[in-house]
């Protein structure tokens, strides 16, 4: 994106900042709110990863540089007054909040006041203690053991989320609405995502561009997500699929590790 005229249309405040809302690109849930200056917004558009501005540290903040929980940006929107940014993102690791939860908005107003209604996915000390020590913010990469553990935790989290969404109000989330519509609708979505994945793969094979690669990754993520929704319909744990894949490859150590984490 060489022409930066679009940045001039954004109304930054007196401090040169604009609020940015990060929203899950599939469920629509608001995960966090942060600030961006002109450079942060420009880098976000160029990198396709969320870059914010930390007011406390007075510096750019590449989300995930310490935790490893980066945000892939699929869409950037500007509101009618041009003073609020909304990012449609994929939250790697399923954790946007520094408390180890999916969303920073984990407290709900009830008759008893503010109550915590979202479970903690991971202990913050585990996130920032281990990962910060082993992560080089310049290379933006986690070590292999941390990444493998996180992949297991993300799948476990998604499995638990499906159980919760089955009992939720259909109007409260996309997944709850799918469960309310029944198995045929869920299978229809799996079929749609399968076809879109095939098309994206063919496009990437033909063109090989970065955009087509991102499209393929996006469609595969959609396909995996909806197959996990399908497993949830039958109350099947995603760990069963991991175990089967490990069995086929002789990765008994991975299964054994996953089983240890489950107890």
Coordinates of C-alpha atoms in Angstrom, one line a residue:
X1 CA 0.0 0.0 0.0
X2 CA 2.3 2.8 -1.3
X3 CA -0.3 5.6 -1.4
X4 CA -0.7 6.8 2.2
X5 CA -3.4 9.4 1.5
X6 CA -5.9 7.1 3.3
X7 CA -4.1 7.9 6.6
X8 CA -4.9 11.6 6.2
X9 CA -8.6 10.8 6.4
X10 CA -8.3 9.4 9.9
X11 CA -9.0 12.0 12.7
X12 CA -6.3 11.4 15.3
X13 CA -6.9 13.2 18.6
X14 CA -4.7 15.9 20.1
X15 CA -2.2 13.3 21.2
X16 CA -2.1 11.9 17.7
X17 CA -4.0 8.8 18.7
X18 CA -7.1 7.0 17.6
X19 CA -8.9 4.2 19.5
X20 CA -8.8 0.7 17.9
X21 CA -11.3 -2.0 18.6
X22 CA -10.1 -5.6 17.9
X23 CA -13.0 -7.9 17.0
X24 CA -12.9 -11.7 16.3
X25 CA -13.4 -12.0 12.6
X26 CA -15.6 -15.1 13.0
X27 CA -17.6 -14.7 16.2
X28 CA -17.8 -10.9 16.2
X29 CA -16.7 -10.8 19.9
X30 CA -14.9 -7.6 21.0
X31 CA -11.5 -8.8 22.3
X32 CA -9.8 -5.6 23.3
X33 CA -9.5 -1.9 22.8
X34 CA -6.1 -0.1 22.4
X35 CA -4.7 3.0 20.8
X36 CA -2.9 3.6 17.5
X37 CA -0.9 6.5 16.2
X38 CA -0.3 7.1 12.5
X39 CA 2.7 4.8 12.4
X40 CA 1.0 2.0 14.2
X41 CA -2.0 2.1 11.9
X42 CA 0.3 2.2 8.8
X43 CA 2.3 -0.8 10.1
X44 CA -0.9 -2.7 10.9
X45 CA -2.1 -2.2 7.3
X46 CA 1.3 -3.2 5.9
X47 CA 2.1 -6.2 8.1
X48 CA -1.4 -7.5 8.3
X49 CA -0.7 -7.9 12.0
X50 CA -2.0 -5.6 14.8
X51 CA 0.5 -2.9 15.9
X52 CA -0.7 -0.5 18.6
X53 CA 0.7 2.5 20.5
X54 CA 1.4 2.1 24.3
X55 CA 0.7 5.3 26.1
X56 CA 2.4 4.1 29.3
X57 CA 5.6 3.1 27.5
X58 CA 5.4 5.8 24.8
X59 CA 6.3 3.4 22.0
X60 CA 4.8 1.2 19.3
X61 CA 3.5 -2.1 20.6
X62 CA 3.4 -5.1 18.2
X63 CA 0.6 -7.2 19.9
X64 CA 2.1 -10.6 20.8
X65 CA 5.8 -9.5 20.9
X66 CA 6.1 -10.7 24.5
X67 CA 3.3 -13.2 24.8
X68 CA 3.5 -14.7 21.3
X69 CA -0.3 -14.1 20.9
X70 CA -0.2 -12.1 17.7
X71 CA -3.2 -10.8 15.9
X72 CA -3.6 -11.4 12.1
X73 CA -5.7 -8.6 10.6
X74 CA -8.2 -9.5 7.9
X75 CA -10.0 -6.2 7.7
X76 CA -9.6 -2.6 8.9
X77 CA -12.7 -0.3 9.1
X78 CA -13.1 3.4 9.9
X79 CA -16.3 4.7 11.5
X80 CA -18.5 7.5 10.1
X81 CA -16.8 10.2 12.1
X82 CA -13.4 8.8 11.1
X83 CA -12.2 8.7 14.7
X84 CA -12.5 5.0 15.6
X85 CA -10.8 2.0 14.0
X86 CA -12.2 -1.5 14.0
X87 CA -10.0 -4.5 13.3
X88 CA -11.3 -7.8 12.2
X89 CA -8.7 -10.2 13.6
X90 CA -7.7 -13.7 14.3
X91 CA -6.3 -14.0 17.8
X92 CA -3.4 -16.5 17.8
X93 CA -3.4 -18.6 21.0
X94 CA -7.1 -17.6 21.6
X95 CA -5.9 -15.1 24.3
X96 CA -6.2 -11.3 23.7
X97 CA -6.1 -10.2 27.4
X98 CA -3.0 -9.9 29.6
X99 CA -5.0 -11.8 32.3
X100 CA -4.9 -14.9 30.1
X101 CA -8.5 -14.7 28.9
X102 CA -9.9 -14.6 25.4
X103 CA -11.2 -11.1 25.8
X104 CA -10.4 -8.1 28.0
X105 CA -14.2 -7.8 28.5
X106 CA -14.5 -10.7 30.9
X107 CA -16.6 -9.0 33.6
X108 CA -20.4 -8.7 33.4
X109 CA -22.7 -6.4 35.3
X110 CA -25.1 -8.5 37.4
X111 CA -27.3 -7.8 40.5
X112 CA -24.2 -8.5 42.6
X113 CA -22.0 -6.0 40.7
X114 CA -19.2 -6.9 38.3
X115 CA -18.7 -10.6 38.0
X116 CA -16.0 -12.5 36.1
X117 CA -17.8 -14.7 33.6
X118 CA -14.9 -15.8 31.4
X119 CA -12.5 -18.5 32.5
X120 CA -8.8 -17.9 32.4
X121 CA -7.3 -19.9 29.6
X122 CA -3.7 -19.6 30.7
X123 CA -1.8 -18.3 33.7
X124 CA -0.3 -14.9 32.8
X125 CA 3.0 -15.9 34.6
X126 CA 3.2 -18.8 32.3
X127 CA 2.6 -16.6 29.2
X128 CA 5.0 -13.7 30.0
X129 CA 7.4 -15.6 32.2
X130 CA 8.4 -18.4 29.8
X131 CA 7.6 -16.8 26.5
X132 CA 9.2 -13.4 27.1
X133 CA 12.4 -15.1 28.1
X134 CA 12.5 -17.3 25.0
X135 CA 11.1 -14.8 22.4
X136 CA 13.1 -12.4 20.4
X137 CA 10.8 -9.5 19.5
X138 CA 12.9 -8.8 16.4
X139 CA 12.3 -12.2 14.9
X140 CA 8.7 -12.4 16.3
X141 CA 8.9 -16.1 16.8
X142 CA 8.2 -18.5 19.7
X143 CA 10.4 -21.6 20.4
X144 CA 9.1 -24.9 19.2
X145 CA 8.1 -26.3 22.6
X146 CA 6.0 -23.3 23.6
X147 CA 4.3 -23.3 20.2
X148 CA 3.5 -27.0 20.4
X149 CA 2.0 -26.6 23.9
X150 CA 0.0 -23.5 22.8
X151 CA -1.5 -25.4 19.8
X152 CA -2.8 -28.1 22.2
X153 CA -4.2 -25.4 24.5
X154 CA -6.0 -23.6 21.6
X155 CA -7.8 -26.8 20.5
X156 CA -8.7 -27.6 24.1
X157 CA -10.1 -24.1 24.5
X158 CA -12.1 -24.3 21.3
X159 CA -13.6 -27.7 22.4
X160 CA -14.6 -26.2 25.7
X161 CA -16.1 -23.2 24.0
X162 CA -18.3 -25.4 21.9
X163 CA -19.7 -27.0 25.0
X164 CA -20.6 -23.6 26.5
X165 CA -22.1 -22.3 23.2
X166 CA -24.5 -25.3 22.9
X167 CA -26.2 -24.0 26.0
X168 CA -26.1 -20.3 25.2
X169 CA -28.7 -18.0 23.8
X170 CA -28.7 -18.3 19.9
X171 CA -28.5 -14.5 19.7
X172 CA -25.4 -14.4 21.9
X173 CA -22.9 -15.8 19.4
X174 CA -22.4 -17.2 15.9
X175 CA -21.7 -20.7 17.2
X176 CA -24.7 -20.7 19.5
X177 CA -26.8 -19.8 16.5
X178 CA -25.4 -22.7 14.5
X179 CA -26.2 -25.1 17.2
X180 CA -29.7 -23.8 17.5
X181 CA -30.2 -24.3 13.7
X182 CA -29.2 -27.9 14.0
X183 CA -26.9 -30.5 12.4
X184 CA -27.9 -29.9 8.8
X185 CA -26.9 -26.2 9.0
X186 CA -23.6 -27.1 10.6
X187 CA -22.9 -29.7 7.9
X188 CA -23.9 -27.2 5.3
X189 CA -21.2 -24.8 6.7
X190 CA -18.6 -27.5 6.7
X191 CA -19.4 -28.3 3.0
X192 CA -19.3 -24.6 2.1
X193 CA -15.9 -24.1 3.8
X194 CA -14.6 -27.2 2.1
X195 CA -15.4 -25.9 -1.3
X196 CA -14.0 -22.5 -0.5
X197 CA -10.8 -24.1 0.8
X198 CA -10.4 -26.0 -2.5
X199 CA -11.0 -22.8 -4.5
X200 CA -8.4 -20.9 -2.4
X201 CA -5.9 -23.7 -2.8
X202 CA -6.3 -23.7 -6.6
X203 CA -6.0 -19.9 -6.7
X204 CA -2.8 -20.0 -4.6
X205 CA -1.4 -22.8 -6.9
X206 CA -2.1 -20.7 -10.0
X207 CA -1.0 -17.2 -8.7
X208 CA 1.2 -17.9 -5.7
X209 CA 0.8 -14.4 -4.3
X210 CA 0.9 -13.4 -0.6
X211 CA -2.7 -12.4 -0.8
X212 CA -3.7 -15.8 -2.2
X213 CA -1.6 -17.5 0.5
X214 CA -3.5 -15.5 3.2
X215 CA -6.8 -16.4 1.6
X216 CA -5.9 -20.1 1.8
X217 CA -4.9 -19.9 5.4
X218 CA -8.1 -18.0 6.2
X219 CA -10.3 -20.7 4.5
X220 CA -8.5 -23.6 6.1
X221 CA -9.0 -21.9 9.5
X222 CA -12.7 -21.5 8.7
X223 CA -12.9 -25.2 7.7
X224 CA -11.1 -26.4 10.9
X225 CA -13.3 -24.1 13.0
X226 CA -16.6 -25.5 11.6
X227 CA -15.4 -29.1 11.9
X228 CA -14.8 -28.4 15.6
X229 CA -18.3 -27.0 15.8
X230 CA -19.5 -30.3 14.2
X231 CA -17.6 -32.4 16.7
X232 CA -19.1 -30.3 19.5
X233 CA -22.6 -31.2 18.2
X234 CA -21.8 -34.8 19.0
X235 CA -20.0 -34.0 22.3
X236 CA -16.8 -35.4 20.8
X237 CA -13.5 -34.0 22.2
X238 CA -11.1 -32.5 19.7
X239 CA -8.4 -34.4 21.6
X240 CA -9.7 -37.6 20.0
X241 CA -8.7 -36.2 16.6
X242 CA -5.2 -35.2 17.9
X243 CA -4.8 -38.7 19.3
X244 CA -5.7 -40.3 16.0
X245 CA -3.3 -38.1 14.0
X246 CA -0.6 -38.9 16.5
X247 CA -1.3 -42.6 16.3
X248 CA -1.0 -42.5 12.5
X249 CA 2.4 -40.8 12.8
X250 CA 3.6 -42.8 15.7
X251 CA 3.8 -39.6 17.9
X252 CA 3.0 -41.4 21.2
X253 CA 4.9 -38.7 23.0
X254 CA 2.5 -36.0 22.0
X255 CA -0.5 -38.0 23.1
X256 CA 1.2 -38.8 26.4
X257 CA 2.0 -35.1 26.9
X258 CA -1.6 -34.1 26.1
X259 CA -3.0 -36.7 28.5
X260 CA -0.7 -35.4 31.2
X261 CA -2.1 -31.8 30.7
X262 CA -5.7 -33.1 30.9
X263 CA -5.2 -34.5 34.4

